[in-house]
């Protein structure tokens, strides 16, 4: 593999005059973290305890740099996409991505032909884009459920791992799609999904691959990812199955006048089916401020999983297949060729006329920020596993750093995904350092953060009802108005450790669209709300969300 170069904003040999405003801003954040230049290229990897997926108790987490990425990108190696690797990588570079995952759809054409061809292009793309981290992945059709991103660290077996996995565990290839309650094959299919995640964990333990991760994609789009299935996947190997898309791709689906009067952001345009879990309300099938109902509902499914005391991360991404307003169309097949016997679509052709699509380019609208102490593939994966993640839409923020620490402790405290052990009654402070957007986003809007919400929930341990989706003790406990604040500033929010362990997470928006949350104003007085079908301009309703910090009360 080609020697990896630092991104331009992190490379001291690149003059500040050659950076755009956001690059200058990110360089400033990196300098303040003490990770600039050689310290970032050669510094110690993310601490072993975090990299292992085990909890951290007390002490100080390191200063972090946040790398921007997208784990859900498709190319000509997916049967329903259209772009080449070069087109996607160039777009990702233009919009500031440091890392990306090509996760092509499972099917026999991909398994038999495409995966190996794809790997050769991955190697070429890495060489052409040495300032980007480009992973090879797979969009797994989970037996009895939806899709997942599966991706491995670069190495001699990355493609073989994915191909073996695809042929042995993909629900579509095996015909293990049945997931309705009471159907004869549902238990077998759900069990096979758990076996699949355990198999990946064994490949990592054995050293066959250096690392591998799984993230559930668009979990509530069809309502077929039941709460018990999501818990079963997580518990099978929490160091492998680390989380879900908090917000899906296809965020351009409801641009006014574009796709039609019934369009919803994320293409969440479905109704319950026989395969859907019956416990989801009808309101679960649309997005809220572009975010999945499982994430957007304070006290809902995501919080019910966090309330067990186990980390379950969120991400966001483009799910790029066909970019809104783009003028390229799929190329024509030569005689006798199709996806099943080639594993690859023909290269696209430019028409100069806008073509159908719902997606933004990688990094254009949706961004996942991962905290690391050095630049590299395994560091990104370790940061994801440790839960050092926050997400935003529309380039709402340049930077976010979150710490929780005891008031009596002069150190840096514990950050996103971490755990702080305290005694009952101890005084704590939540420090939220925000760096506002420094340049107009790709839509030409200079984003402005209007508020930061602090969401707190009690940790009660494992649930007896594996299909429970409520966390009744989670709610918005404070909102800070930050309208008009620019540059880098820190909010200091006092916390007190009561009798129970708890977690805190953050959310904020541009302030354009609010309403009472799904579980009522007493839980969430000004949360994200659905848009009118066909009228969902994503640039006019942007949010950020962070992963939690856990506080373990020991007595």
XYZ file of C-alpha atoms in Angstrom:
555
model
C 0.000 0.000 0.000
C 1.200 3.535 -0.816
C 2.718 5.457 2.088
C -0.022 7.474 3.752
C 0.326 11.249 3.704
C -1.224 13.562 6.235
C -4.267 15.521 5.070
C -3.315 18.989 3.881
C -4.734 20.721 6.953
C -2.522 18.534 9.190
C 0.659 18.745 7.092
C 3.135 21.450 8.213
C 4.671 21.518 4.715
C 1.386 22.891 3.330
C 1.228 26.662 3.698
C -1.820 28.075 5.538
C -2.302 30.260 2.449
C -3.124 27.083 0.491
C -5.919 26.061 2.872
C -9.528 27.164 2.800
C -11.154 28.671 5.890
C -12.241 25.309 7.238
C -8.782 23.834 6.732
C -7.282 26.729 8.694
C -9.858 26.148 11.424
C -9.094 22.435 11.608
C -5.364 23.129 11.724
C -5.966 25.414 14.690
C -7.878 22.683 16.493
C -5.055 20.240 15.785
C -2.424 22.622 17.112
C -4.404 23.188 20.306
C -4.539 19.406 20.763
C -0.745 19.240 20.473
C -0.992 16.822 17.552
C 0.320 18.876 14.654
C 2.805 17.480 12.125
C 4.999 14.624 13.305
C 3.031 14.313 16.529
C -0.005 13.380 14.467
C 1.807 11.259 11.888
C 3.936 9.250 14.294
C 2.356 9.760 17.703
C 1.208 6.933 19.916
C -1.924 5.153 18.779
C -5.235 5.496 20.555
C -4.729 3.981 24.041
C -4.856 0.208 24.077
C -7.703 0.122 26.575
C -9.925 2.150 24.266
C -8.772 0.230 21.214
C -9.776 -3.035 22.857
C -13.330 -1.843 23.341
C -13.133 -2.111 27.154
C -14.388 0.647 29.406
C -12.154 3.396 30.758
C -12.629 4.421 34.382
C -11.486 7.754 35.721
C -8.285 9.452 34.674
C -7.809 11.702 31.683
C -8.554 10.918 28.072
C -6.011 12.261 25.587
C -6.333 15.363 23.481
C -7.946 14.373 20.193
C -8.047 15.416 16.570
C -11.319 14.688 14.801
C -11.195 13.077 11.366
C -14.207 13.530 9.099
C -15.573 10.504 7.266
C -18.362 8.522 5.625
C -18.768 4.744 6.027
C -21.504 4.255 3.415
C -20.471 5.018 -0.183
C -21.346 3.033 -3.331
C -19.687 2.794 -6.740
C -19.951 0.888 -10.045
C -19.403 -2.260 -7.966
C -22.942 -1.917 -6.558
C -25.748 -3.011 -8.873
C -27.871 0.104 -8.184
C -25.209 2.844 -8.135
C -23.288 4.529 -10.983
C -20.048 6.355 -10.047
C -16.442 5.254 -10.413
C -14.066 5.148 -7.478
C -12.232 8.159 -8.879
C -15.404 10.237 -9.033
C -16.309 9.407 -5.449
C -12.813 9.956 -4.082
C -12.478 13.317 -5.858
C -15.818 14.472 -4.466
C -14.871 13.305 -0.966
C -11.618 15.258 -1.176
C -13.451 18.365 -2.385
C -15.814 18.230 0.585
C -13.123 17.611 3.184
C -13.343 13.913 4.018
C -10.337 12.287 5.665
C -11.685 8.721 5.462
C -14.365 6.822 3.574
C -15.683 3.271 3.159
C -16.814 1.805 -0.149
C -19.472 -0.656 1.034
C -20.887 -2.334 -2.053
C -24.146 -4.283 -1.980
C -23.973 -8.039 -1.549
C -24.957 -10.226 -4.482
C -23.449 -13.118 -6.423
C -21.993 -10.851 -9.107
C -20.145 -8.935 -6.423
C -18.998 -12.029 -4.513
C -17.870 -13.957 -7.591
C -16.334 -11.147 -9.638
C -16.696 -7.651 -8.276
C -14.960 -7.856 -4.905
C -11.558 -8.770 -6.365
C -11.850 -6.229 -9.185
C -12.960 -3.670 -6.649
C -9.932 -4.326 -4.471
C -7.588 -3.546 -7.349
C -9.357 -0.224 -7.788
C -9.254 0.421 -4.031
C -5.465 0.024 -4.149
C -5.335 2.384 -7.131
C -7.604 4.913 -5.393
C -5.395 4.846 -2.303
C -2.375 5.601 -4.475
C -4.192 8.408 -6.312
C -5.459 9.930 -3.057
C -2.645 9.499 -0.526
C -4.180 12.093 1.799
C -7.350 10.010 2.224
C -7.974 6.798 4.137
C -10.028 4.567 1.796
C -11.506 1.367 3.227
C -13.004 -1.575 1.372
C -16.324 -2.688 2.817
C -19.549 -4.541 2.140
C -23.212 -3.666 2.624
C -24.433 -6.827 4.316
C -28.063 -7.886 3.982
C -28.621 -9.004 7.570
C -30.585 -12.259 7.781
C -34.164 -11.397 8.821
C -33.363 -7.682 8.942
C -31.976 -4.601 7.183
C -28.440 -3.730 6.027
C -25.102 -3.168 7.743
C -21.755 -1.699 6.787
C -18.962 -4.253 7.300
C -15.372 -3.084 6.763
C -11.877 -4.249 7.595
C -8.501 -2.637 8.106
C -6.285 -2.775 5.000
C -4.196 -5.917 4.828
C -3.552 -9.096 2.850
C -6.936 -10.647 3.768
C -9.344 -7.675 3.671
C -11.011 -8.804 0.418
C -11.013 -12.515 1.270
C -12.631 -11.772 4.633
C -15.442 -9.808 3.005
C -16.024 -12.397 0.278
C -16.076 -15.326 2.719
C -18.484 -13.397 4.907
C -20.726 -12.451 1.980
C -21.100 -16.042 0.752
C -21.570 -17.598 4.186
C -23.732 -15.051 6.000
C -25.577 -12.733 3.628
C -29.345 -12.980 4.033
C -30.131 -12.184 0.414
C -27.623 -14.665 -1.025
C -28.735 -17.438 1.333
C -32.449 -16.715 1.050
C -32.546 -15.999 4.796
C -34.742 -12.911 4.499
C -37.824 -14.013 6.443
C -38.163 -12.089 9.696
C -41.858 -11.810 10.463
C -43.069 -12.800 13.903
C -43.967 -16.466 14.128
C -42.677 -17.468 10.689
C -40.987 -20.871 10.528
C -37.583 -19.526 9.446
C -37.378 -16.350 11.530
C -35.548 -17.836 14.516
C -33.007 -19.563 12.250
C -32.405 -16.383 10.279
C -32.034 -14.163 13.331
C -29.640 -16.720 14.816
C -27.559 -16.714 11.639
C -27.061 -12.953 11.946
C -25.649 -13.452 15.438
C -23.353 -16.227 14.158
C -22.110 -13.870 11.448
C -21.013 -11.200 13.917
C -19.342 -13.809 16.131
C -17.482 -15.131 13.074
C -16.119 -11.667 12.333
C -15.006 -11.335 15.938
C -13.095 -14.602 15.634
C -11.292 -13.405 12.489
C -10.094 -10.379 14.445
C -9.101 -12.414 17.492
C -7.163 -14.892 15.359
C -5.262 -12.117 13.581
C -6.619 -13.029 10.150
C -7.428 -9.325 9.831
C -6.126 -6.516 11.998
C -9.579 -5.110 12.615
C -13.189 -5.276 11.434
C -16.302 -3.273 12.355
C -20.050 -3.487 11.725
C -22.562 -0.599 11.764
C -26.322 -0.986 11.178
C -27.605 1.080 8.251
C -30.941 2.991 8.096
C -32.330 0.920 11.006
C -35.963 2.127 11.031
C -36.410 2.675 7.283
C -38.545 -0.475 6.946
C -39.185 -1.175 10.617
C -37.643 -4.639 10.288
C -34.749 -4.164 12.742
C -36.522 -5.070 15.982
C -35.109 -3.934 19.342
C -34.270 -7.502 20.335
C -32.341 -8.090 17.103
C -30.294 -4.929 17.588
C -29.495 -5.962 21.156
C -28.602 -9.486 20.014
C -26.177 -8.131 17.390
C -24.557 -5.794 19.890
C -24.228 -8.450 22.586
C -22.793 -11.033 20.166
C -19.572 -9.001 19.909
C -19.796 -5.373 21.113
C -16.244 -4.761 19.942
C -17.382 -5.575 16.375
C -21.035 -4.460 16.202
C -20.517 -0.920 17.460
C -23.622 1.031 16.493
C -26.021 2.328 13.869
C -26.659 5.173 11.486
C -28.181 7.889 13.634
C -29.187 9.570 10.400
C -29.466 7.826 7.030
C -28.096 8.973 3.701
C -30.360 10.116 0.857
C -30.814 13.445 2.632
C -31.686 15.164 -0.662
C -34.725 12.974 -1.250
C -37.289 15.625 -0.308
C -35.795 18.746 -1.835
C -38.850 20.780 -2.871
C -39.902 20.079 -6.437
C -37.304 17.372 -6.962
C -38.645 13.812 -6.459
C -42.346 14.283 -5.738
C -44.993 15.245 -3.223
C -44.565 12.132 -1.021
C -40.774 12.296 -0.632
C -39.142 12.143 2.814
C -35.529 12.868 3.804
C -33.566 9.623 3.858
C -36.115 7.956 1.558
C -37.997 6.949 4.706
C -41.208 6.580 2.712
C -42.482 3.194 3.869
C -45.394 1.757 5.819
C -45.360 -1.218 8.199
C -45.275 -4.600 6.459
C -45.568 -8.204 7.571
C -41.799 -8.184 8.067
C -41.888 -5.100 10.314
C -41.701 -5.348 14.085
C -45.245 -4.685 15.317
C -44.144 -2.605 18.298
C -42.993 0.379 16.253
C -45.534 3.197 15.911
C -46.381 4.644 12.511
C -44.339 7.729 13.428
C -41.157 5.609 13.479
C -41.115 5.325 9.683
C -40.134 8.945 8.927
C -37.108 11.067 9.813
C -36.913 13.940 12.284
C -34.591 16.728 11.268
C -33.143 14.110 8.921
C -32.426 11.698 11.810
C -33.810 8.213 12.320
C -36.668 7.992 14.862
C -34.555 5.611 16.963
C -31.993 8.382 17.474
C -34.165 11.489 17.346
C -36.641 10.363 20.016
C -35.296 11.445 23.397
C -36.066 8.529 25.714
C -36.540 6.240 22.695
C -34.755 3.199 21.281
C -31.188 4.544 21.242
C -31.565 5.839 24.794
C -33.061 2.530 25.933
C -29.880 0.799 24.765
C -27.606 3.402 26.363
C -29.590 3.100 29.604
C -28.331 -0.469 29.873
C -24.877 1.026 30.398
C -23.448 -0.235 27.115
C -22.015 2.029 24.445
C -23.839 1.961 21.110
C -22.529 4.597 18.715
C -24.280 6.636 16.053
C -22.958 7.776 12.678
C -24.226 9.614 9.615
C -23.242 9.283 5.962
C -24.197 9.894 2.343
C -25.247 6.373 1.256
C -24.255 7.826 -2.092
C -25.673 6.059 -5.146
C -27.008 8.935 -7.281
C -26.291 12.557 -6.436
C -29.061 15.152 -6.607
C -28.923 17.352 -9.725
C -25.992 15.351 -11.124
C -25.925 14.909 -14.912
C -24.296 11.462 -15.209
C -26.274 8.358 -16.200
C -25.355 4.687 -16.154
C -23.428 3.487 -19.170
C -24.844 0.868 -21.557
C -24.035 -2.818 -21.199
C -22.024 -4.504 -23.967
C -23.829 -7.434 -25.559
C -23.980 -10.480 -23.291
C -22.797 -8.679 -20.164
C -24.719 -7.910 -16.986
C -23.942 -7.376 -13.326
C -24.296 -11.050 -12.460
C -21.556 -12.107 -14.880
C -19.206 -9.139 -14.441
C -19.716 -7.754 -10.915
C -19.312 -4.232 -12.245
C -21.505 -1.629 -13.926
C -20.297 0.119 -17.092
C -18.736 3.524 -16.468
C -21.264 6.371 -16.315
C -21.818 8.814 -19.170
C -22.387 12.552 -18.827
C -25.702 13.760 -20.311
C -25.563 17.463 -19.295
C -29.133 16.972 -17.998
C -29.975 16.432 -14.290
C -30.655 12.763 -13.545
C -32.807 11.213 -10.799
C -31.180 10.932 -7.382
C -31.607 11.459 -3.634
C -28.052 11.657 -2.369
C -25.314 14.147 -1.664
C -21.676 13.502 -2.454
C -19.620 12.028 0.396
C -18.936 14.855 2.857
C -21.148 17.355 1.050
C -23.915 17.264 3.679
C -23.487 14.419 6.218
C -20.312 14.026 8.282
C -19.126 11.603 10.967
C -16.308 12.995 13.142
C -14.032 10.450 14.858
C -11.576 11.389 17.613
C -8.037 10.025 17.164
C -4.527 10.692 18.420
C -2.818 9.875 15.136
C -3.650 9.620 11.450
C -4.226 6.129 10.100
C -6.674 3.382 9.273
C -6.501 1.509 12.559
C -6.721 4.759 14.505
C -10.013 5.622 12.792
C -11.368 2.169 13.623
C -10.149 2.412 17.228
C -11.789 5.832 17.566
C -15.078 4.466 16.236
C -14.908 1.501 18.605
C -14.170 3.764 21.568
C -17.214 5.883 20.712
C -15.306 9.121 20.200
C -17.877 10.249 17.673
C -20.103 13.212 16.912
C -22.080 13.851 13.726
C -23.432 16.883 11.909
C -25.412 17.869 8.850
C -24.807 20.827 6.588
C -21.325 21.496 8.050
C -23.055 22.973 11.097
C -19.862 23.032 13.202
C -16.132 23.077 12.586
C -15.327 21.386 15.865
C -16.722 19.877 19.069
C -14.852 18.657 22.140
C -16.728 17.201 25.111
C -15.338 16.390 28.551
C -16.827 15.387 31.897
C -14.644 15.700 34.991
C -14.811 16.017 38.742
C -14.654 19.581 39.988
C -11.826 18.564 42.318
C -9.784 17.125 39.443
C -7.533 19.522 37.483
C -7.154 17.131 34.539
C -8.879 16.977 31.150
C -11.568 14.484 32.141
C -13.368 11.841 30.088
C -14.651 12.397 26.570
C -17.251 10.901 24.215
C -17.716 7.142 24.600
C -15.797 7.133 27.869
C -16.663 6.336 31.469
C -15.940 8.331 34.609
C -16.169 6.617 38.001
C -17.368 8.916 40.771
C -18.864 8.783 44.251
C -22.440 9.631 45.132
C -22.941 13.358 45.562
C -19.743 14.405 43.772
C -19.844 17.669 41.864
C -18.951 17.368 38.186
C -18.777 19.695 35.212
C -19.605 18.983 31.601
C -17.341 21.036 29.339
C -18.590 21.525 25.778
C -16.114 23.317 23.512
C -17.664 24.432 20.248
C -15.877 25.802 17.192
C -18.402 27.536 14.978
C -18.522 27.126 11.215
C -15.842 29.267 9.585
C -17.015 29.232 5.961
C -20.170 28.805 3.882
C -21.200 25.208 3.386
C -21.559 23.647 -0.088
C -25.008 25.248 -0.376
C -23.473 28.714 0.170
C -24.932 29.101 3.677
C -22.737 30.064 6.638
C -24.196 27.727 9.279
C -25.005 29.146 12.697
C -25.573 26.979 15.753
C -28.555 28.245 17.749
C -28.613 26.006 20.815
C -26.969 23.075 22.584
C -29.195 20.556 24.396
C -27.942 18.388 27.247
C -29.724 15.015 27.415
C -29.311 12.924 30.573
C -30.473 9.388 31.282
C -30.237 6.972 34.200
C -28.293 3.731 33.703
C -30.301 0.786 35.006
C -28.434 -2.208 33.567
C -29.596 -5.026 31.299
C -33.273 -5.125 30.432
C -35.594 -8.062 30.902
C -37.702 -7.068 27.896
C -35.325 -7.299 24.935
C -37.909 -5.532 22.777
C -38.249 -2.552 25.083
C -37.609 0.785 23.363
C -38.320 3.276 26.155
C -35.875 4.934 28.548
C -38.351 6.684 30.869
C -35.671 8.471 32.904
C -33.994 10.141 29.910
C -34.862 13.724 29.022
C -33.457 17.081 27.972
C -32.178 18.599 31.220
C -30.750 21.844 29.918
C -30.639 23.981 26.786
C -28.031 26.656 26.186
C -28.782 29.440 23.722
C -25.614 30.060 21.702
C -27.118 32.217 18.959
C -24.587 34.647 17.552
C -21.548 33.088 19.225
C -18.572 32.738 16.907
C -15.140 31.169 17.007
C -14.218 28.702 19.753
C -16.019 28.902 23.101
C -16.665 26.565 26.027
C -19.940 25.922 27.804
C -19.608 24.800 31.438
C -22.580 22.801 32.657
C -22.684 21.642 36.293
C -23.697 18.071 37.028
C -24.205 16.228 40.295
C -23.785 12.487 40.787
C -26.928 11.154 42.443
C -27.653 7.633 43.599
C -27.652 6.127 40.101
C -25.137 5.896 37.322
C -26.072 7.981 34.285
C -24.977 9.207 30.875
C -25.091 12.548 29.119
C -25.218 13.229 25.404
C -25.519 16.396 23.345
C -27.628 17.691 20.491
C -28.036 21.042 18.787
C -29.363 22.684 15.656
C -29.578 25.787 13.531
C -32.817 26.588 15.352
C -35.007 26.656 12.258
C -37.482 23.856 13.058
C -38.504 22.649 16.526
C -41.408 21.039 18.276
C -42.252 18.791 21.180
C -40.477 15.444 20.942
C -42.312 12.200 20.233
C -42.592 11.396 23.963
C -43.855 14.854 24.869
C -42.641 18.320 25.795
C -41.796 17.282 29.370
C -39.151 14.941 27.908
C -38.069 17.013 24.926
C -39.570 20.509 24.640
C -37.946 21.564 21.355
C -36.732 18.561 19.414
C -36.553 17.805 15.690
C -39.836 17.323 13.878
C -40.876 15.660 10.600
C -41.236 17.804 7.514
C -44.201 17.971 5.179
C -43.812 15.246 2.525
C -42.122 16.637 -0.561
C -40.972 19.760 1.287
C -37.859 18.792 3.222
C -35.020 21.151 2.351
C -32.178 19.594 4.384
C -30.038 22.742 4.309
C -32.759 24.605 6.231
C -32.935 22.090 9.109
C -29.499 20.965 10.303
C -28.529 19.244 13.571
C -25.544 17.789 15.385
C -25.609 14.849 17.805
C -22.879 13.435 20.013
C -22.236 10.037 21.504
C -22.684 9.749 25.283
C -20.290 10.024 28.185
C -21.083 7.534 30.984
C -20.756 8.391 34.669
C -20.585 5.324 36.927
C -21.614 6.052 40.526
C -19.770 3.678 42.841
C -21.209 4.573 46.249
